[in-house]
Amino acid sequence: MSEQSEPLLAIRGLRTRFHTYEGVVNAVDGLDIEVFRGETLGLVGESGCGKSVTALSILRLLRCPPAEIQGQILFDGTNLLDLDQEGIRNIRGRDISMIFQEPMTSLNPVLTIGEQISETLRRHKDMTRREAWGRCVEMLRLVQIPGPKSRSKEYPHKLSGGMRQRAMIAMALSCNPRLLLADEPTTALDVTIQAQIMTLMVRLKEEFETSIVLITHDLGIIAEMASRVVVMYAGKMVEEAPVKELFKDPRHPYTQGLLGSIPVIGRKFDGGQRLQEIPGMVPNPLEMPLGCRFNPRCPRTMSICHQQEPPVVRLADHRRVSCWLEANKRDD
Amino acid sequence: MTDMALLEVRNLKKHFPVKKGILSRTVGYVRAVDGVSFSLRKGETFGLVGESGCGKTTVGRSILRLIEPTAGQVVFNGQDLLTLDVEELRQVRGSLQIIFQDPFSSLNPRMNVGKIIAEPIRNHLKDTKAQTRDRVAHLMESVGLHPDQMSRYPHEFSGGQRQRIGIARALALNPMVIVCDEPVSALDVSIQAQVINLLVELQEKMNLSYIFIAHDLSVVEHISDRVAVMYLGRIVEMATDRELYQNPQHPYTQALLSAVPIPDPEAGRQRILLEGDIPGPLNLPSGCTFHTRCPKRMEECSQKEPIFKDQGNDHWVACHLI
Ligand SMILES: Nc1ncnc2c1ncn2[C@@H]1O[C@H](COP(=O)(O)OP(=O)(O)OP(=O)(O)O)[C@@H](O)[C@H]1O
Ligand SMILES: Nc1ncnc2c1ncn2[C@@H]1O[C@H](COP(=O)(O)OP(=O)(O)OP(=O)(O)O)[C@@H](O)[C@H]1O
Ligand code: SF4
Ligand code: SF4
Ligand SMILES: [Mg+2]
Ligand SMILES: [Mg+2]
């Protein structure tokens, strides 16, 4: 991640809202993110904070309306939001692909694994049927599916959960995408299978120099996989930091609370059995609090927090915090 | 195992018949739980971990006879629960309660919260309306809910709050034992901490004993005094919490622990990667059921079943290596 190089993906001022019967949900509300070549960016935050909507906005997989997307999503200099349907379809699967928590969202139940992967290849890579089939078997072998030749002739429902997840990863990587959006790729899996998949993703990333946006709520996975982390809360970025800094020196009260609230093996023997809690719950997206959206749960709320949204304070390159505590420090 | 046991589970088995065809003939059995033994002491938390489908929920439900076990004993206060008739069972039910994983589907959407929490009281005690109301209000307070929300319906609460409602209901009859089946798995991390802290507090206050079922090894470690690891319907290792996590003996426990992601980017460590997937419980592997994935398997492992033995210091392991 050299400082001069251009980011592969630059999200600028992304706003994604849903026009619903009850009102407007501002699911993503002014997000700026950069992803560089070959890096893994972690995206964490509580349920409903807008992680999936961010990924789906990048690939324009949301139906508009009810969704409405504003801002810029620059992929290698091209604003994806300006492309027509044909343009974005050419990017999907070829340059950017996505893996989901539930593999059946992207696998077609009536096609065999082999048919699905080779169809993607023939569409994007101009391969013959035979070439595509060969590559498909090679990909399945790469993701460590035993007996890839016979497995490629099977339908998705015949495979176990871990196997399906691997097949989806094989499909997502078959065209050597430059960017992989992985939305909770291992959440539904057992830890031993999760360990297999994570090891696999690291290996494939190194082999193909793919950039990854890794969405998860699991801070353990973030610590092991990500080089840089963006923490989101209620549709906004609250903190960004290189992974080691985030764990060593979290600045935003929400990040601090999050890190304190996870049980860590062995810790109770020196720290006692009480976990730190973040009181209350995430705000209703239809009734966001005024000022800082974290203020009803923040142990350090000040009066300004109720009145005005905190600015994003840039402490260093890719080290940002959105909190009045940091802003006030700067003013002194 | 010890004479201080409040609840003792002995050689518990649950085999689900697999039926086929129009005559629904039984063609085989899913050995979901296949000889599980452990004891629960007063005031302790006994953790049960293992991967999806290994039989944790079946153990929990069999103990309460929410499903009828195939064989075994569950001795509570000197009585084998599995031999009780319906009326006798009803009388001990108050002492043994369960909290479910899914706070969304485990609460009746058509009942308001007051009614949900009062249900066990109305079924078991002869309290007056006013007494019941007071009791419900008190229960709501003890789990951190506002009693003035009594007339609201489950869908008006968040996941963490719904789990509190489930806990309040489980506490209604002053139980001695609560089976907690994945009580925080469906919750966000920051909400998980609230519920875990609440369970710990209530345990201290009311001298409760928990059987805590979860697949998250960090959560189980945090809350448990002793832990058992299950694989394909059996316990393969069991020890005190600290002993199990610091000195795992069974190859499966070792792999499982090494697979847990550690929330510390500087924690370099070796990971033991297992091959393949968990076999289905319909055709259990011969000998040691873990031999198809075990990195340390030997000749005898596929032929002979290892015996579950105490290593001394109450550390039990089932493996030929030991
Ligand atoms: N199609 C839709 N219509 C209306 N609101 C939506 C829609 N999709 C998402 N939302 C809302 O947008 C917000 C962000 O949702 P999103 O799925 O991005 O959350 P998330 O961070 O991925 O959460 P999780 O960890 O639960 O997956 C939520 O409040 C959600 O209810
Ligand atoms: N009613 C049933 N009929 C047939 N098989 C069943 C039944 N209930 C459970 N099983 C099977 O028994 C095995 C154990 O299931 P159980 O739900 O106890 O596992 P678990 O450890 O709780 O898993 P999870 O972590 O996914 O909740 C599984 O293979 C399951 O498919
Ligand atoms: S801006 Fe105020 S309320 Fe928000 S996180 Fe910072 S201190 Fe807390
Ligand atoms: S008995 Fe054999 S196969 Fe089973 S865990 Fe021990 S070494 Fe591995
Ligand atoms: Mg999501
Ligand atoms: Mg279960």
mmCIF file with all atom_site columns, N, CA, C and O in Angstrom, chain A residues 186-187 189-196 198 214 216-225 247 262-265, chain B residues 215-219 255-265 267 269 271:
data_model
loop_
_atom_site.group_PDB
_atom_site.id
_atom_site.type_symbol
_atom_site.label_atom_id
_atom_site.label_alt_id
_atom_site.label_comp_id
_atom_site.label_asym_id
_atom_site.label_entity_id
_atom_site.label_seq_id
_atom_site.pdbx_PDB_ins_code
_atom_site.Cartn_x
_atom_site.Cartn_y
_atom_site.Cartn_z
_atom_site.occupancy
_atom_site.B_iso_or_equiv
_atom_site.pdbx_formal_charge
_atom_site.auth_seq_id
_atom_site.auth_comp_id
_atom_site.auth_asym_id
_atom_site.auth_atom_id
_atom_site.pdbx_PDB_model_num
ATOM 1   N N  . THR A 1 186 ? -17.760 -16.356 6.297  1.00 0.00 ? 186 THR A N  1
ATOM 2   C CA . THR A 1 186 ? -17.638 -17.584 7.092  1.00 0.00 ? 186 THR A CA 1
ATOM 3   C C  . THR A 1 186 ? -18.581 -17.622 8.293  1.00 0.00 ? 186 THR A C  1
ATOM 4   O O  . THR A 1 186 ? -18.525 -18.542 9.099  1.00 0.00 ? 186 THR A O  1
ATOM 5   N N  . THR A 1 187 ? -19.454 -16.631 8.411  1.00 0.00 ? 187 THR A N  1
ATOM 6   C CA . THR A 1 187 ? -20.307 -16.544 9.595  1.00 0.00 ? 187 THR A CA 1
ATOM 7   C C  . THR A 1 187 ? -21.175 -17.782 9.810  1.00 0.00 ? 187 THR A C  1
ATOM 8   O O  . THR A 1 187 ? -21.400 -18.199 10.938 1.00 0.00 ? 187 THR A O  1
ATOM 9   N N  . LEU A 1 189 ? -20.464 -20.777 9.086  1.00 0.00 ? 189 LEU A N  1
ATOM 10  C CA . LEU A 1 189 ? -19.685 -22.015 9.122  1.00 0.00 ? 189 LEU A CA 1
ATOM 11  C C  . LEU A 1 189 ? -19.112 -22.303 10.501 1.00 0.00 ? 189 LEU A C  1
ATOM 12  O O  . LEU A 1 189 ? -18.896 -21.412 11.307 1.00 0.00 ? 189 LEU A O  1
ATOM 13  N N  . ASP A 1 190 ? -18.817 -23.576 10.737 1.00 0.00 ? 190 ASP A N  1
ATOM 14  C CA . ASP A 1 190 ? -18.148 -23.971 11.973 1.00 0.00 ? 190 ASP A CA 1
ATOM 15  C C  . ASP A 1 190 ? -16.710 -23.471 11.984 1.00 0.00 ? 190 ASP A C  1
ATOM 16  O O  . ASP A 1 190 ? -16.114 -23.284 10.925 1.00 0.00 ? 190 ASP A O  1
ATOM 17  N N  . VAL A 1 191 ? -16.150 -23.302 13.193 1.00 0.00 ? 191 VAL A N  1
ATOM 18  C CA . VAL A 1 191 ? -14.795 -22.728 13.271 1.00 0.00 ? 191 VAL A CA 1
ATOM 19  C C  . VAL A 1 191 ? -13.737 -23.516 12.527 1.00 0.00 ? 191 VAL A C  1
ATOM 20  O O  . VAL A 1 191 ? -12.838 -22.919 11.941 1.00 0.00 ? 191 VAL A O  1
ATOM 21  N N  . THR A 1 192 ? -13.813 -24.849 12.548 1.00 0.00 ? 192 THR A N  1
ATOM 22  C CA . THR A 1 192 ? -12.755 -25.592 11.850 1.00 0.00 ? 192 THR A CA 1
ATOM 23  C C  . THR A 1 192 ? -12.862 -25.388 10.343 1.00 0.00 ? 192 THR A C  1
ATOM 24  O O  . THR A 1 192 ? -11.856 -25.303 9.644  1.00 0.00 ? 192 THR A O  1
ATOM 25  N N  . ILE A 1 193 ? -14.087 -25.275 9.838  1.00 0.00 ? 193 ILE A N  1
ATOM 26  C CA . ILE A 1 193 ? -14.286 -25.020 8.407  1.00 0.00 ? 193 ILE A CA 1
ATOM 27  C C  . ILE A 1 193 ? -13.943 -23.563 8.104  1.00 0.00 ? 193 ILE A C  1
ATOM 28  O O  . ILE A 1 193 ? -13.315 -23.239 7.096  1.00 0.00 ? 193 ILE A O  1
ATOM 29  N N  . GLN A 1 194 ? -14.297 -22.672 9.008  1.00 0.00 ? 194 GLN A N  1
ATOM 30  C CA . GLN A 1 194 ? -13.961 -21.256 8.860  1.00 0.00 ? 194 GLN A CA 1
ATOM 31  C C  . GLN A 1 194 ? -12.449 -21.077 8.735  1.00 0.00 ? 194 GLN A C  1
ATOM 32  O O  . GLN A 1 194 ? -11.963 -20.317 7.903  1.00 0.00 ? 194 GLN A O  1
ATOM 33  N N  . ALA A 1 195 ? -11.709 -21.827 9.546  1.00 0.00 ? 195 ALA A N  1
ATOM 34  C CA . ALA A 1 195 ? -10.250 -21.739 9.486  1.00 0.00 ? 195 ALA A CA 1
ATOM 35  C C  . ALA A 1 195 ? -9.738  -22.195 8.120  1.00 0.00 ? 195 ALA A C  1
ATOM 36  O O  . ALA A 1 195 ? -8.833  -21.579 7.552  1.00 0.00 ? 195 ALA A O  1
ATOM 37  N N  . GLN A 1 196 ? -10.353 -23.229 7.578  1.00 0.00 ? 196 GLN A N  1
ATOM 38  C CA . GLN A 1 196 ? -9.954  -23.684 6.240  1.00 0.00 ? 196 GLN A CA 1
ATOM 39  C C  . GLN A 1 196 ? -10.209 -22.590 5.200  1.00 0.00 ? 196 GLN A C  1
ATOM 40  O O  . GLN A 1 196 ? -9.348  -22.292 4.373  1.00 0.00 ? 196 GLN A O  1
ATOM 41  N N  . MET A 1 198 ? -10.610 -19.320 5.613  1.00 0.00 ? 198 MET A N  1
ATOM 42  C CA . MET A 1 198 ? -9.777  -18.120 5.799  1.00 0.00 ? 198 MET A CA 1
ATOM 43  C C  . MET A 1 198 ? -8.366  -18.345 5.279  1.00 0.00 ? 198 MET A C  1
ATOM 44  O O  . MET A 1 198 ? -7.793  -17.485 4.620  1.00 0.00 ? 198 MET A O  1
ATOM 45  N N  . LEU A 1 214 ? -13.458 -7.035  3.394  1.00 0.00 ? 214 LEU A N  1
ATOM 46  C CA . LEU A 1 214 ? -13.947 -8.125  4.234  1.00 0.00 ? 214 LEU A CA 1
ATOM 47  C C  . LEU A 1 214 ? -14.944 -7.581  5.252  1.00 0.00 ? 214 LEU A C  1
ATOM 48  O O  . LEU A 1 214 ? -14.583 -6.822  6.149  1.00 0.00 ? 214 LEU A O  1
ATOM 49  N N  . THR A 1 216 ? -17.433 -8.161  8.285  1.00 0.00 ? 216 THR A N  1
ATOM 50  C CA . THR A 1 216 ? -17.705 -9.114  9.351  1.00 0.00 ? 216 THR A CA 1
ATOM 51  C C  . THR A 1 216 ? -18.015 -8.374  10.635 1.00 0.00 ? 216 THR A C  1
ATOM 52  O O  . THR A 1 216 ? -17.702 -7.204  10.788 1.00 0.00 ? 216 THR A O  1
ATOM 53  N N  . HIS A 1 217 ? -18.670 -9.084  11.573 1.00 0.00 ? 217 HIS A N  1
ATOM 54  C CA . HIS A 1 217 ? -18.852 -8.478  12.885 1.00 0.00 ? 217 HIS A CA 1
ATOM 55  C C  . HIS A 1 217 ? -17.879 -9.122  13.858 1.00 0.00 ? 217 HIS A C  1
ATOM 56  O O  . HIS A 1 217 ? -17.871 -8.808  15.031 1.00 0.00 ? 217 HIS A O  1
ATOM 57  N N  . ASP A 1 218 ? -17.051 -10.047 13.359 1.00 0.00 ? 218 ASP A N  1
ATOM 58  C CA . ASP A 1 218 ? -16.159 -10.816 14.213 1.00 0.00 ? 218 ASP A CA 1
ATOM 59  C C  . ASP A 1 218 ? -14.783 -10.149 14.277 1.00 0.00 ? 218 ASP A C  1
ATOM 60  O O  . ASP A 1 218 ? -14.012 -10.176 13.311 1.00 0.00 ? 218 ASP A O  1
ATOM 61  N N  . LEU A 1 219 ? -14.482 -9.560  15.417 1.00 0.00 ? 219 LEU A N  1
ATOM 62  C CA . LEU A 1 219 ? -13.221 -8.825  15.539 1.00 0.00 ? 219 LEU A CA 1
ATOM 63  C C  . LEU A 1 219 ? -12.008 -9.755  15.508 1.00 0.00 ? 219 LEU A C  1
ATOM 64  O O  . LEU A 1 219 ? -10.909 -9.336  15.191 1.00 0.00 ? 219 LEU A O  1
ATOM 65  N N  . GLY A 1 220 ? -12.217 -11.026 15.825 1.00 0.00 ? 220 GLY A N  1
ATOM 66  C CA . GLY A 1 220 ? -11.137 -12.004 15.713 1.00 0.00 ? 220 GLY A CA 1
ATOM 67  C C  . GLY A 1 220 ? -10.719 -12.171 14.259 1.00 0.00 ? 220 GLY A C  1
ATOM 68  O O  . GLY A 1 220 ? -9.533  -12.184 13.926 1.00 0.00 ? 220 GLY A O  1
ATOM 69  N N  . ILE A 1 221 ? -11.690 -12.272 13.384 1.00 0.00 ? 221 ILE A N  1
ATOM 70  C CA . ILE A 1 221 ? -11.395 -12.430 11.960 1.00 0.00 ? 221 ILE A CA 1
ATOM 71  C C  . ILE A 1 221 ? -10.730 -11.173 11.417 1.00 0.00 ? 221 ILE A C  1
ATOM 72  O O  . ILE A 1 221 ? -9.773  -11.235 10.648 1.00 0.00 ? 221 ILE A O  1
ATOM 73  N N  . ILE A 1 222 ? -11.215 -10.020 11.840 1.00 0.00 ? 222 ILE A N  1
ATOM 74  C CA . ILE A 1 222 ? -10.603 -8.759  11.436 1.00 0.00 ? 222 ILE A CA 1
ATOM 75  C C  . ILE A 1 222 ? -9.125  -8.742  11.834 1.00 0.00 ? 222 ILE A C  1
ATOM 76  O O  . ILE A 1 222 ? -8.243  -8.437  11.034 1.00 0.00 ? 222 ILE A O  1
ATOM 77  N N  . ALA A 1 223 ? -8.849  -9.114  13.084 1.00 0.00 ? 223 ALA A N  1
ATOM 78  C CA . ALA A 1 223 ? -7.475  -9.079  13.584 1.00 0.00 ? 223 ALA A CA 1
ATOM 79  C C  . ALA A 1 223 ? -6.566  -9.981  12.758 1.00 0.00 ? 223 ALA A C  1
ATOM 80  O O  . ALA A 1 223 ? -5.403  -9.669  12.532 1.00 0.00 ? 223 ALA A O  1
ATOM 81  N N  . GLU A 1 224 ? -7.114  -11.095 12.287 1.00 0.00 ? 224 GLU A N  1
ATOM 82  C CA . GLU A 1 224 ? -6.268  -12.035 11.566 1.00 0.00 ? 224 GLU A CA 1
ATOM 83  C C  . GLU A 1 224 ? -6.153  -11.747 10.083 1.00 0.00 ? 224 GLU A C  1
ATOM 84  O O  . GLU A 1 224 ? -5.170  -12.105 9.455  1.00 0.00 ? 224 GLU A O  1
ATOM 85  N N  . MET A 1 225 ? -7.159  -11.115 9.506  1.00 0.00 ? 225 MET A N  1
ATOM 86  C CA . MET A 1 225 ? -7.183  -11.001 8.047  1.00 0.00 ? 225 MET A CA 1
ATOM 87  C C  . MET A 1 225 ? -6.925  -9.596  7.507  1.00 0.00 ? 225 MET A C  1
ATOM 88  O O  . MET A 1 225 ? -6.395  -9.448  6.423  1.00 0.00 ? 225 MET A O  1
ATOM 89  N N  . PHE A 1 247 ? -6.568  -1.952  17.419 1.00 0.00 ? 247 PHE A N  1
ATOM 90  C CA . PHE A 1 247 ? -6.671  -2.788  18.618 1.00 0.00 ? 247 PHE A CA 1
ATOM 91  C C  . PHE A 1 247 ? -5.862  -2.224  19.778 1.00 0.00 ? 247 PHE A C  1
ATOM 92  O O  . PHE A 1 247 ? -6.186  -2.421  20.928 1.00 0.00 ? 247 PHE A O  1
ATOM 93  N N  . ILE A 1 262 ? -15.999 -7.979  23.917 1.00 0.00 ? 262 ILE A N  1
ATOM 94  C CA . ILE A 1 262 ? -15.843 -9.358  23.446 1.00 0.00 ? 262 ILE A CA 1
ATOM 95  C C  . ILE A 1 262 ? -15.068 -10.194 24.452 1.00 0.00 ? 262 ILE A C  1
ATOM 96  O O  . ILE A 1 262 ? -14.032 -9.780  24.958 1.00 0.00 ? 262 ILE A O  1
ATOM 97  N N  . PRO A 1 263 ? -15.575 -11.392 24.748 1.00 0.00 ? 263 PRO A N  1
ATOM 98  C CA . PRO A 1 263 ? -14.810 -12.272 25.625 1.00 0.00 ? 263 PRO A CA 1
ATOM 99  C C  . PRO A 1 263 ? -13.568 -12.776 24.891 1.00 0.00 ? 263 PRO A C  1
ATOM 100 O O  . PRO A 1 263 ? -13.646 -13.133 23.723 1.00 0.00 ? 263 PRO A O  1
ATOM 101 N N  . VAL A 1 264 ? -12.428 -12.746 25.558 1.00 0.00 ? 264 VAL A N  1
ATOM 102 C CA . VAL A 1 264 ? -11.191 -13.245 24.966 1.00 0.00 ? 264 VAL A CA 1
ATOM 103 C C  . VAL A 1 264 ? -10.705 -14.384 25.855 1.00 0.00 ? 264 VAL A C  1
ATOM 104 O O  . VAL A 1 264 ? -10.651 -14.234 27.073 1.00 0.00 ? 264 VAL A O  1
ATOM 105 N N  . ILE A 1 265 ? -10.367 -15.511 25.225 1.00 0.00 ? 265 ILE A N  1
ATOM 106 C CA . ILE A 1 265 ? -9.976  -16.692 25.995 1.00 0.00 ? 265 ILE A CA 1
ATOM 107 C C  . ILE A 1 265 ? -8.805  -16.367 26.927 1.00 0.00 ? 265 ILE A C  1
ATOM 108 O O  . ILE A 1 265 ? -7.806  -15.814 26.507 1.00 0.00 ? 265 ILE A O  1
ATOM 109 N N  . HIS B 2 215 ? -21.608 -22.684 20.417 1.00 0.00 ? 215 HIS B N  1
ATOM 110 C CA . HIS B 2 215 ? -20.524 -23.111 19.541 1.00 0.00 ? 215 HIS B CA 1
ATOM 111 C C  . HIS B 2 215 ? -19.366 -22.114 19.614 1.00 0.00 ? 215 HIS B C  1
ATOM 112 O O  . HIS B 2 215 ? -18.301 -22.367 19.114 1.00 0.00 ? 215 HIS B O  1
ATOM 113 N N  . ASP B 2 216 ? -19.599 -20.959 20.252 1.00 0.00 ? 216 ASP B N  1
ATOM 114 C CA . ASP B 2 216 ? -18.550 -19.946 20.358 1.00 0.00 ? 216 ASP B CA 1
ATOM 115 C C  . ASP B 2 216 ? -17.656 -20.252 21.558 1.00 0.00 ? 216 ASP B C  1
ATOM 116 O O  . ASP B 2 216 ? -18.040 -20.093 22.710 1.00 0.00 ? 216 ASP B O  1
ATOM 117 N N  . LEU B 2 217 ? -16.428 -20.676 21.264 1.00 0.00 ? 217 LEU B N  1
ATOM 118 C CA . LEU B 2 217 ? -15.554 -21.147 22.336 1.00 0.00 ? 217 LEU B CA 1
ATOM 119 C C  . LEU B 2 217 ? -15.118 -20.037 23.283 1.00 0.00 ? 217 LEU B C  1
ATOM 120 O O  . LEU B 2 217 ? -14.841 -20.295 24.449 1.00 0.00 ? 217 LEU B O  1
ATOM 121 N N  . SER B 2 218 ? -15.055 -18.807 22.809 1.00 0.00 ? 218 SER B N  1
ATOM 122 C CA . SER B 2 218 ? -14.652 -17.718 23.689 1.00 0.00 ? 218 SER B CA 1
ATOM 123 C C  . SER B 2 218 ? -15.754 -17.395 24.686 1.00 0.00 ? 218 SER B C  1
ATOM 124 O O  . SER B 2 218 ? -15.491 -17.144 25.858 1.00 0.00 ? 218 SER B O  1
ATOM 125 N N  . VAL B 2 219 ? -16.992 -17.399 24.210 1.00 0.00 ? 219 VAL B N  1
ATOM 126 C CA . VAL B 2 219 ? -18.118 -17.121 25.096 1.00 0.00 ? 219 VAL B CA 1
ATOM 127 C C  . VAL B 2 219 ? -18.219 -18.208 26.164 1.00 0.00 ? 219 VAL B C  1
ATOM 128 O O  . VAL B 2 219 ? -18.384 -17.925 27.348 1.00 0.00 ? 219 VAL B O  1
ATOM 129 N N  . ALA B 2 255 ? -7.529  -28.873 17.745 1.00 0.00 ? 255 ALA B N  1
ATOM 130 C CA . ALA B 2 255 ? -7.806  -28.235 16.456 1.00 0.00 ? 255 ALA B CA 1
ATOM 131 C C  . ALA B 2 255 ? -8.862  -27.144 16.603 1.00 0.00 ? 255 ALA B C  1
ATOM 132 O O  . ALA B 2 255 ? -8.741  -26.052 16.051 1.00 0.00 ? 255 ALA B O  1
ATOM 133 N N  . LEU B 2 256 ? -9.886  -27.455 17.379 1.00 0.00 ? 256 LEU B N  1
ATOM 134 C CA . LEU B 2 256 ? -10.983 -26.513 17.584 1.00 0.00 ? 256 LEU B CA 1
ATOM 135 C C  . LEU B 2 256 ? -10.460 -25.211 18.205 1.00 0.00 ? 256 LEU B C  1
ATOM 136 O O  . LEU B 2 256 ? -10.759 -24.113 17.748 1.00 0.00 ? 256 LEU B O  1
ATOM 137 N N  . LEU B 2 257 ? -9.658  -25.355 19.245 1.00 0.00 ? 257 LEU B N  1
ATOM 138 C CA . LEU B 2 257 ? -9.140  -24.165 19.920 1.00 0.00 ? 257 LEU B CA 1
ATOM 139 C C  . LEU B 2 257 ? -8.199  -23.383 19.013 1.00 0.00 ? 257 LEU B C  1
ATOM 140 O O  . LEU B 2 257 ? -8.200  -22.158 19.025 1.00 0.00 ? 257 LEU B O  1
ATOM 141 N N  . SER B 2 258 ? -7.427  -24.091 18.221 1.00 0.00 ? 258 SER B N  1
ATOM 142 C CA . SER B 2 258 ? -6.475  -23.384 17.353 1.00 0.00 ? 258 SER B CA 1
ATOM 143 C C  . SER B 2 258 ? -7.193  -22.661 16.225 1.00 0.00 ? 258 SER B C  1
ATOM 144 O O  . SER B 2 258 ? -6.631  -21.789 15.585 1.00 0.00 ? 258 SER B O  1
ATOM 145 N N  . ALA B 2 259 ? -8.449  -23.030 15.975 1.00 0.00 ? 259 ALA B N  1
ATOM 146 C CA . ALA B 2 259 ? -9.189  -22.405 14.879 1.00 0.00 ? 259 ALA B CA 1
ATOM 147 C C  . ALA B 2 259 ? -9.905  -21.131 15.305 1.00 0.00 ? 259 ALA B C  1
ATOM 148 O O  . ALA B 2 259 ? -10.348 -20.365 14.467 1.00 0.00 ? 259 ALA B O  1
ATOM 149 N N  . VAL B 2 260 ? -10.019 -20.891 16.595 1.00 0.00 ? 260 VAL B N  1
ATOM 150 C CA . VAL B 2 260 ? -10.741 -19.708 17.058 1.00 0.00 ? 260 VAL B CA 1
ATOM 151 C C  . VAL B 2 260 ? -9.953  -18.447 16.708 1.00 0.00 ? 260 VAL B C  1
ATOM 152 O O  . VAL B 2 260 ? -8.807  -18.308 17.110 1.00 0.00 ? 260 VAL B O  1
ATOM 153 N N  . PRO B 2 261 ? -10.550 -17.537 15.948 1.00 0.00 ? 261 PRO B N  1
ATOM 154 C CA . PRO B 2 261 ? -9.826  -16.305 15.637 1.00 0.00 ? 261 PRO B CA 1
ATOM 155 C C  . PRO B 2 261 ? -9.605  -15.479 16.910 1.00 0.00 ? 261 PRO B C  1
ATOM 156 O O  . PRO B 2 261 ? -10.515 -15.309 17.705 1.00 0.00 ? 261 PRO B O  1
ATOM 157 N N  . ILE B 2 262 ? -8.377  -15.009 17.105 1.00 0.00 ? 262 ILE B N  1
ATOM 158 C CA . ILE B 2 262 ? -8.066  -14.245 18.309 1.00 0.00 ? 262 ILE B CA 1
ATOM 159 C C  . ILE B 2 262 ? -8.099  -12.755 17.990 1.00 0.00 ? 262 ILE B C  1
ATOM 160 O O  . ILE B 2 262 ? -7.429  -12.301 17.072 1.00 0.00 ? 262 ILE B O  1
ATOM 161 N N  . PRO B 2 263 ? -8.873  -11.989 18.751 1.00 0.00 ? 263 PRO B N  1
ATOM 162 C CA . PRO B 2 263 ? -8.955  -10.550 18.463 1.00 0.00 ? 263 PRO B CA 1
ATOM 163 C C  . PRO B 2 263 ? -7.715  -9.791  18.908 1.00 0.00 ? 263 PRO B C  1
ATOM 164 O O  . PRO B 2 263 ? -7.792  -8.886  19.728 1.00 0.00 ? 263 PRO B O  1
ATOM 165 N N  . ASP B 2 264 ? -6.563  -10.199 18.414 1.00 0.00 ? 264 ASP B N  1
ATOM 166 C CA . ASP B 2 264 ? -5.327  -9.499  18.712 1.00 0.00 ? 264 ASP B CA 1
ATOM 167 C C  . ASP B 2 264 ? -4.406  -9.672  17.511 1.00 0.00 ? 264 ASP B C  1
ATOM 168 O O  . ASP B 2 264 ? -3.885  -10.758 17.271 1.00 0.00 ? 264 ASP B O  1
ATOM 169 N N  . PRO B 2 265 ? -4.219  -8.583  16.731 1.00 0.00 ? 265 PRO B N  1
ATOM 170 C CA . PRO B 2 265 ? -3.457  -8.718  15.491 1.00 0.00 ? 265 PRO B CA 1
ATOM 171 C C  . PRO B 2 265 ? -1.994  -9.119  15.715 1.00 0.00 ? 265 PRO B C  1
ATOM 172 O O  . PRO B 2 265 ? -1.328  -9.521  14.782 1.00 0.00 ? 265 PRO B O  1
ATOM 173 N N  . ALA B 2 267 ? -1.068  -11.500 17.856 1.00 0.00 ? 267 ALA B N  1
ATOM 174 C CA . ALA B 2 267 ? -0.980  -12.857 18.380 1.00 0.00 ? 267 ALA B CA 1
ATOM 175 C C  . ALA B 2 267 ? -0.666  -13.831 17.262 1.00 0.00 ? 267 ALA B C  1
ATOM 176 O O  . ALA B 2 267 ? -1.543  -14.386 16.639 1.00 0.00 ? 267 ALA B O  1
ATOM 177 N N  . ARG B 2 269 ? 0.271   -17.356 15.809 1.00 0.00 ? 269 ARG B N  1
ATOM 178 C CA . ARG B 2 269 ? 0.150   -18.698 16.359 1.00 0.00 ? 269 ARG B CA 1
ATOM 179 C C  . ARG B 2 269 ? -0.040  -19.707 15.241 1.00 0.00 ? 269 ARG B C  1
ATOM 180 O O  . ARG B 2 269 ? -0.325  -19.388 14.113 1.00 0.00 ? 269 ARG B O  1
ATOM 181 N N  . ARG B 2 271 ? -1.871  -22.812 13.490 1.00 0.00 ? 271 ARG B N  1
ATOM 182 C CA . ARG B 2 271 ? -3.229  -23.303 13.368 1.00 0.00 ? 271 ARG B CA 1
ATOM 183 C C  . ARG B 2 271 ? -3.188  -24.758 12.911 1.00 0.00 ? 271 ARG B C  1
ATOM 184 O O  . ARG B 2 271 ? -2.424  -25.110 12.038 1.00 0.00 ? 271 ARG B O  1
#
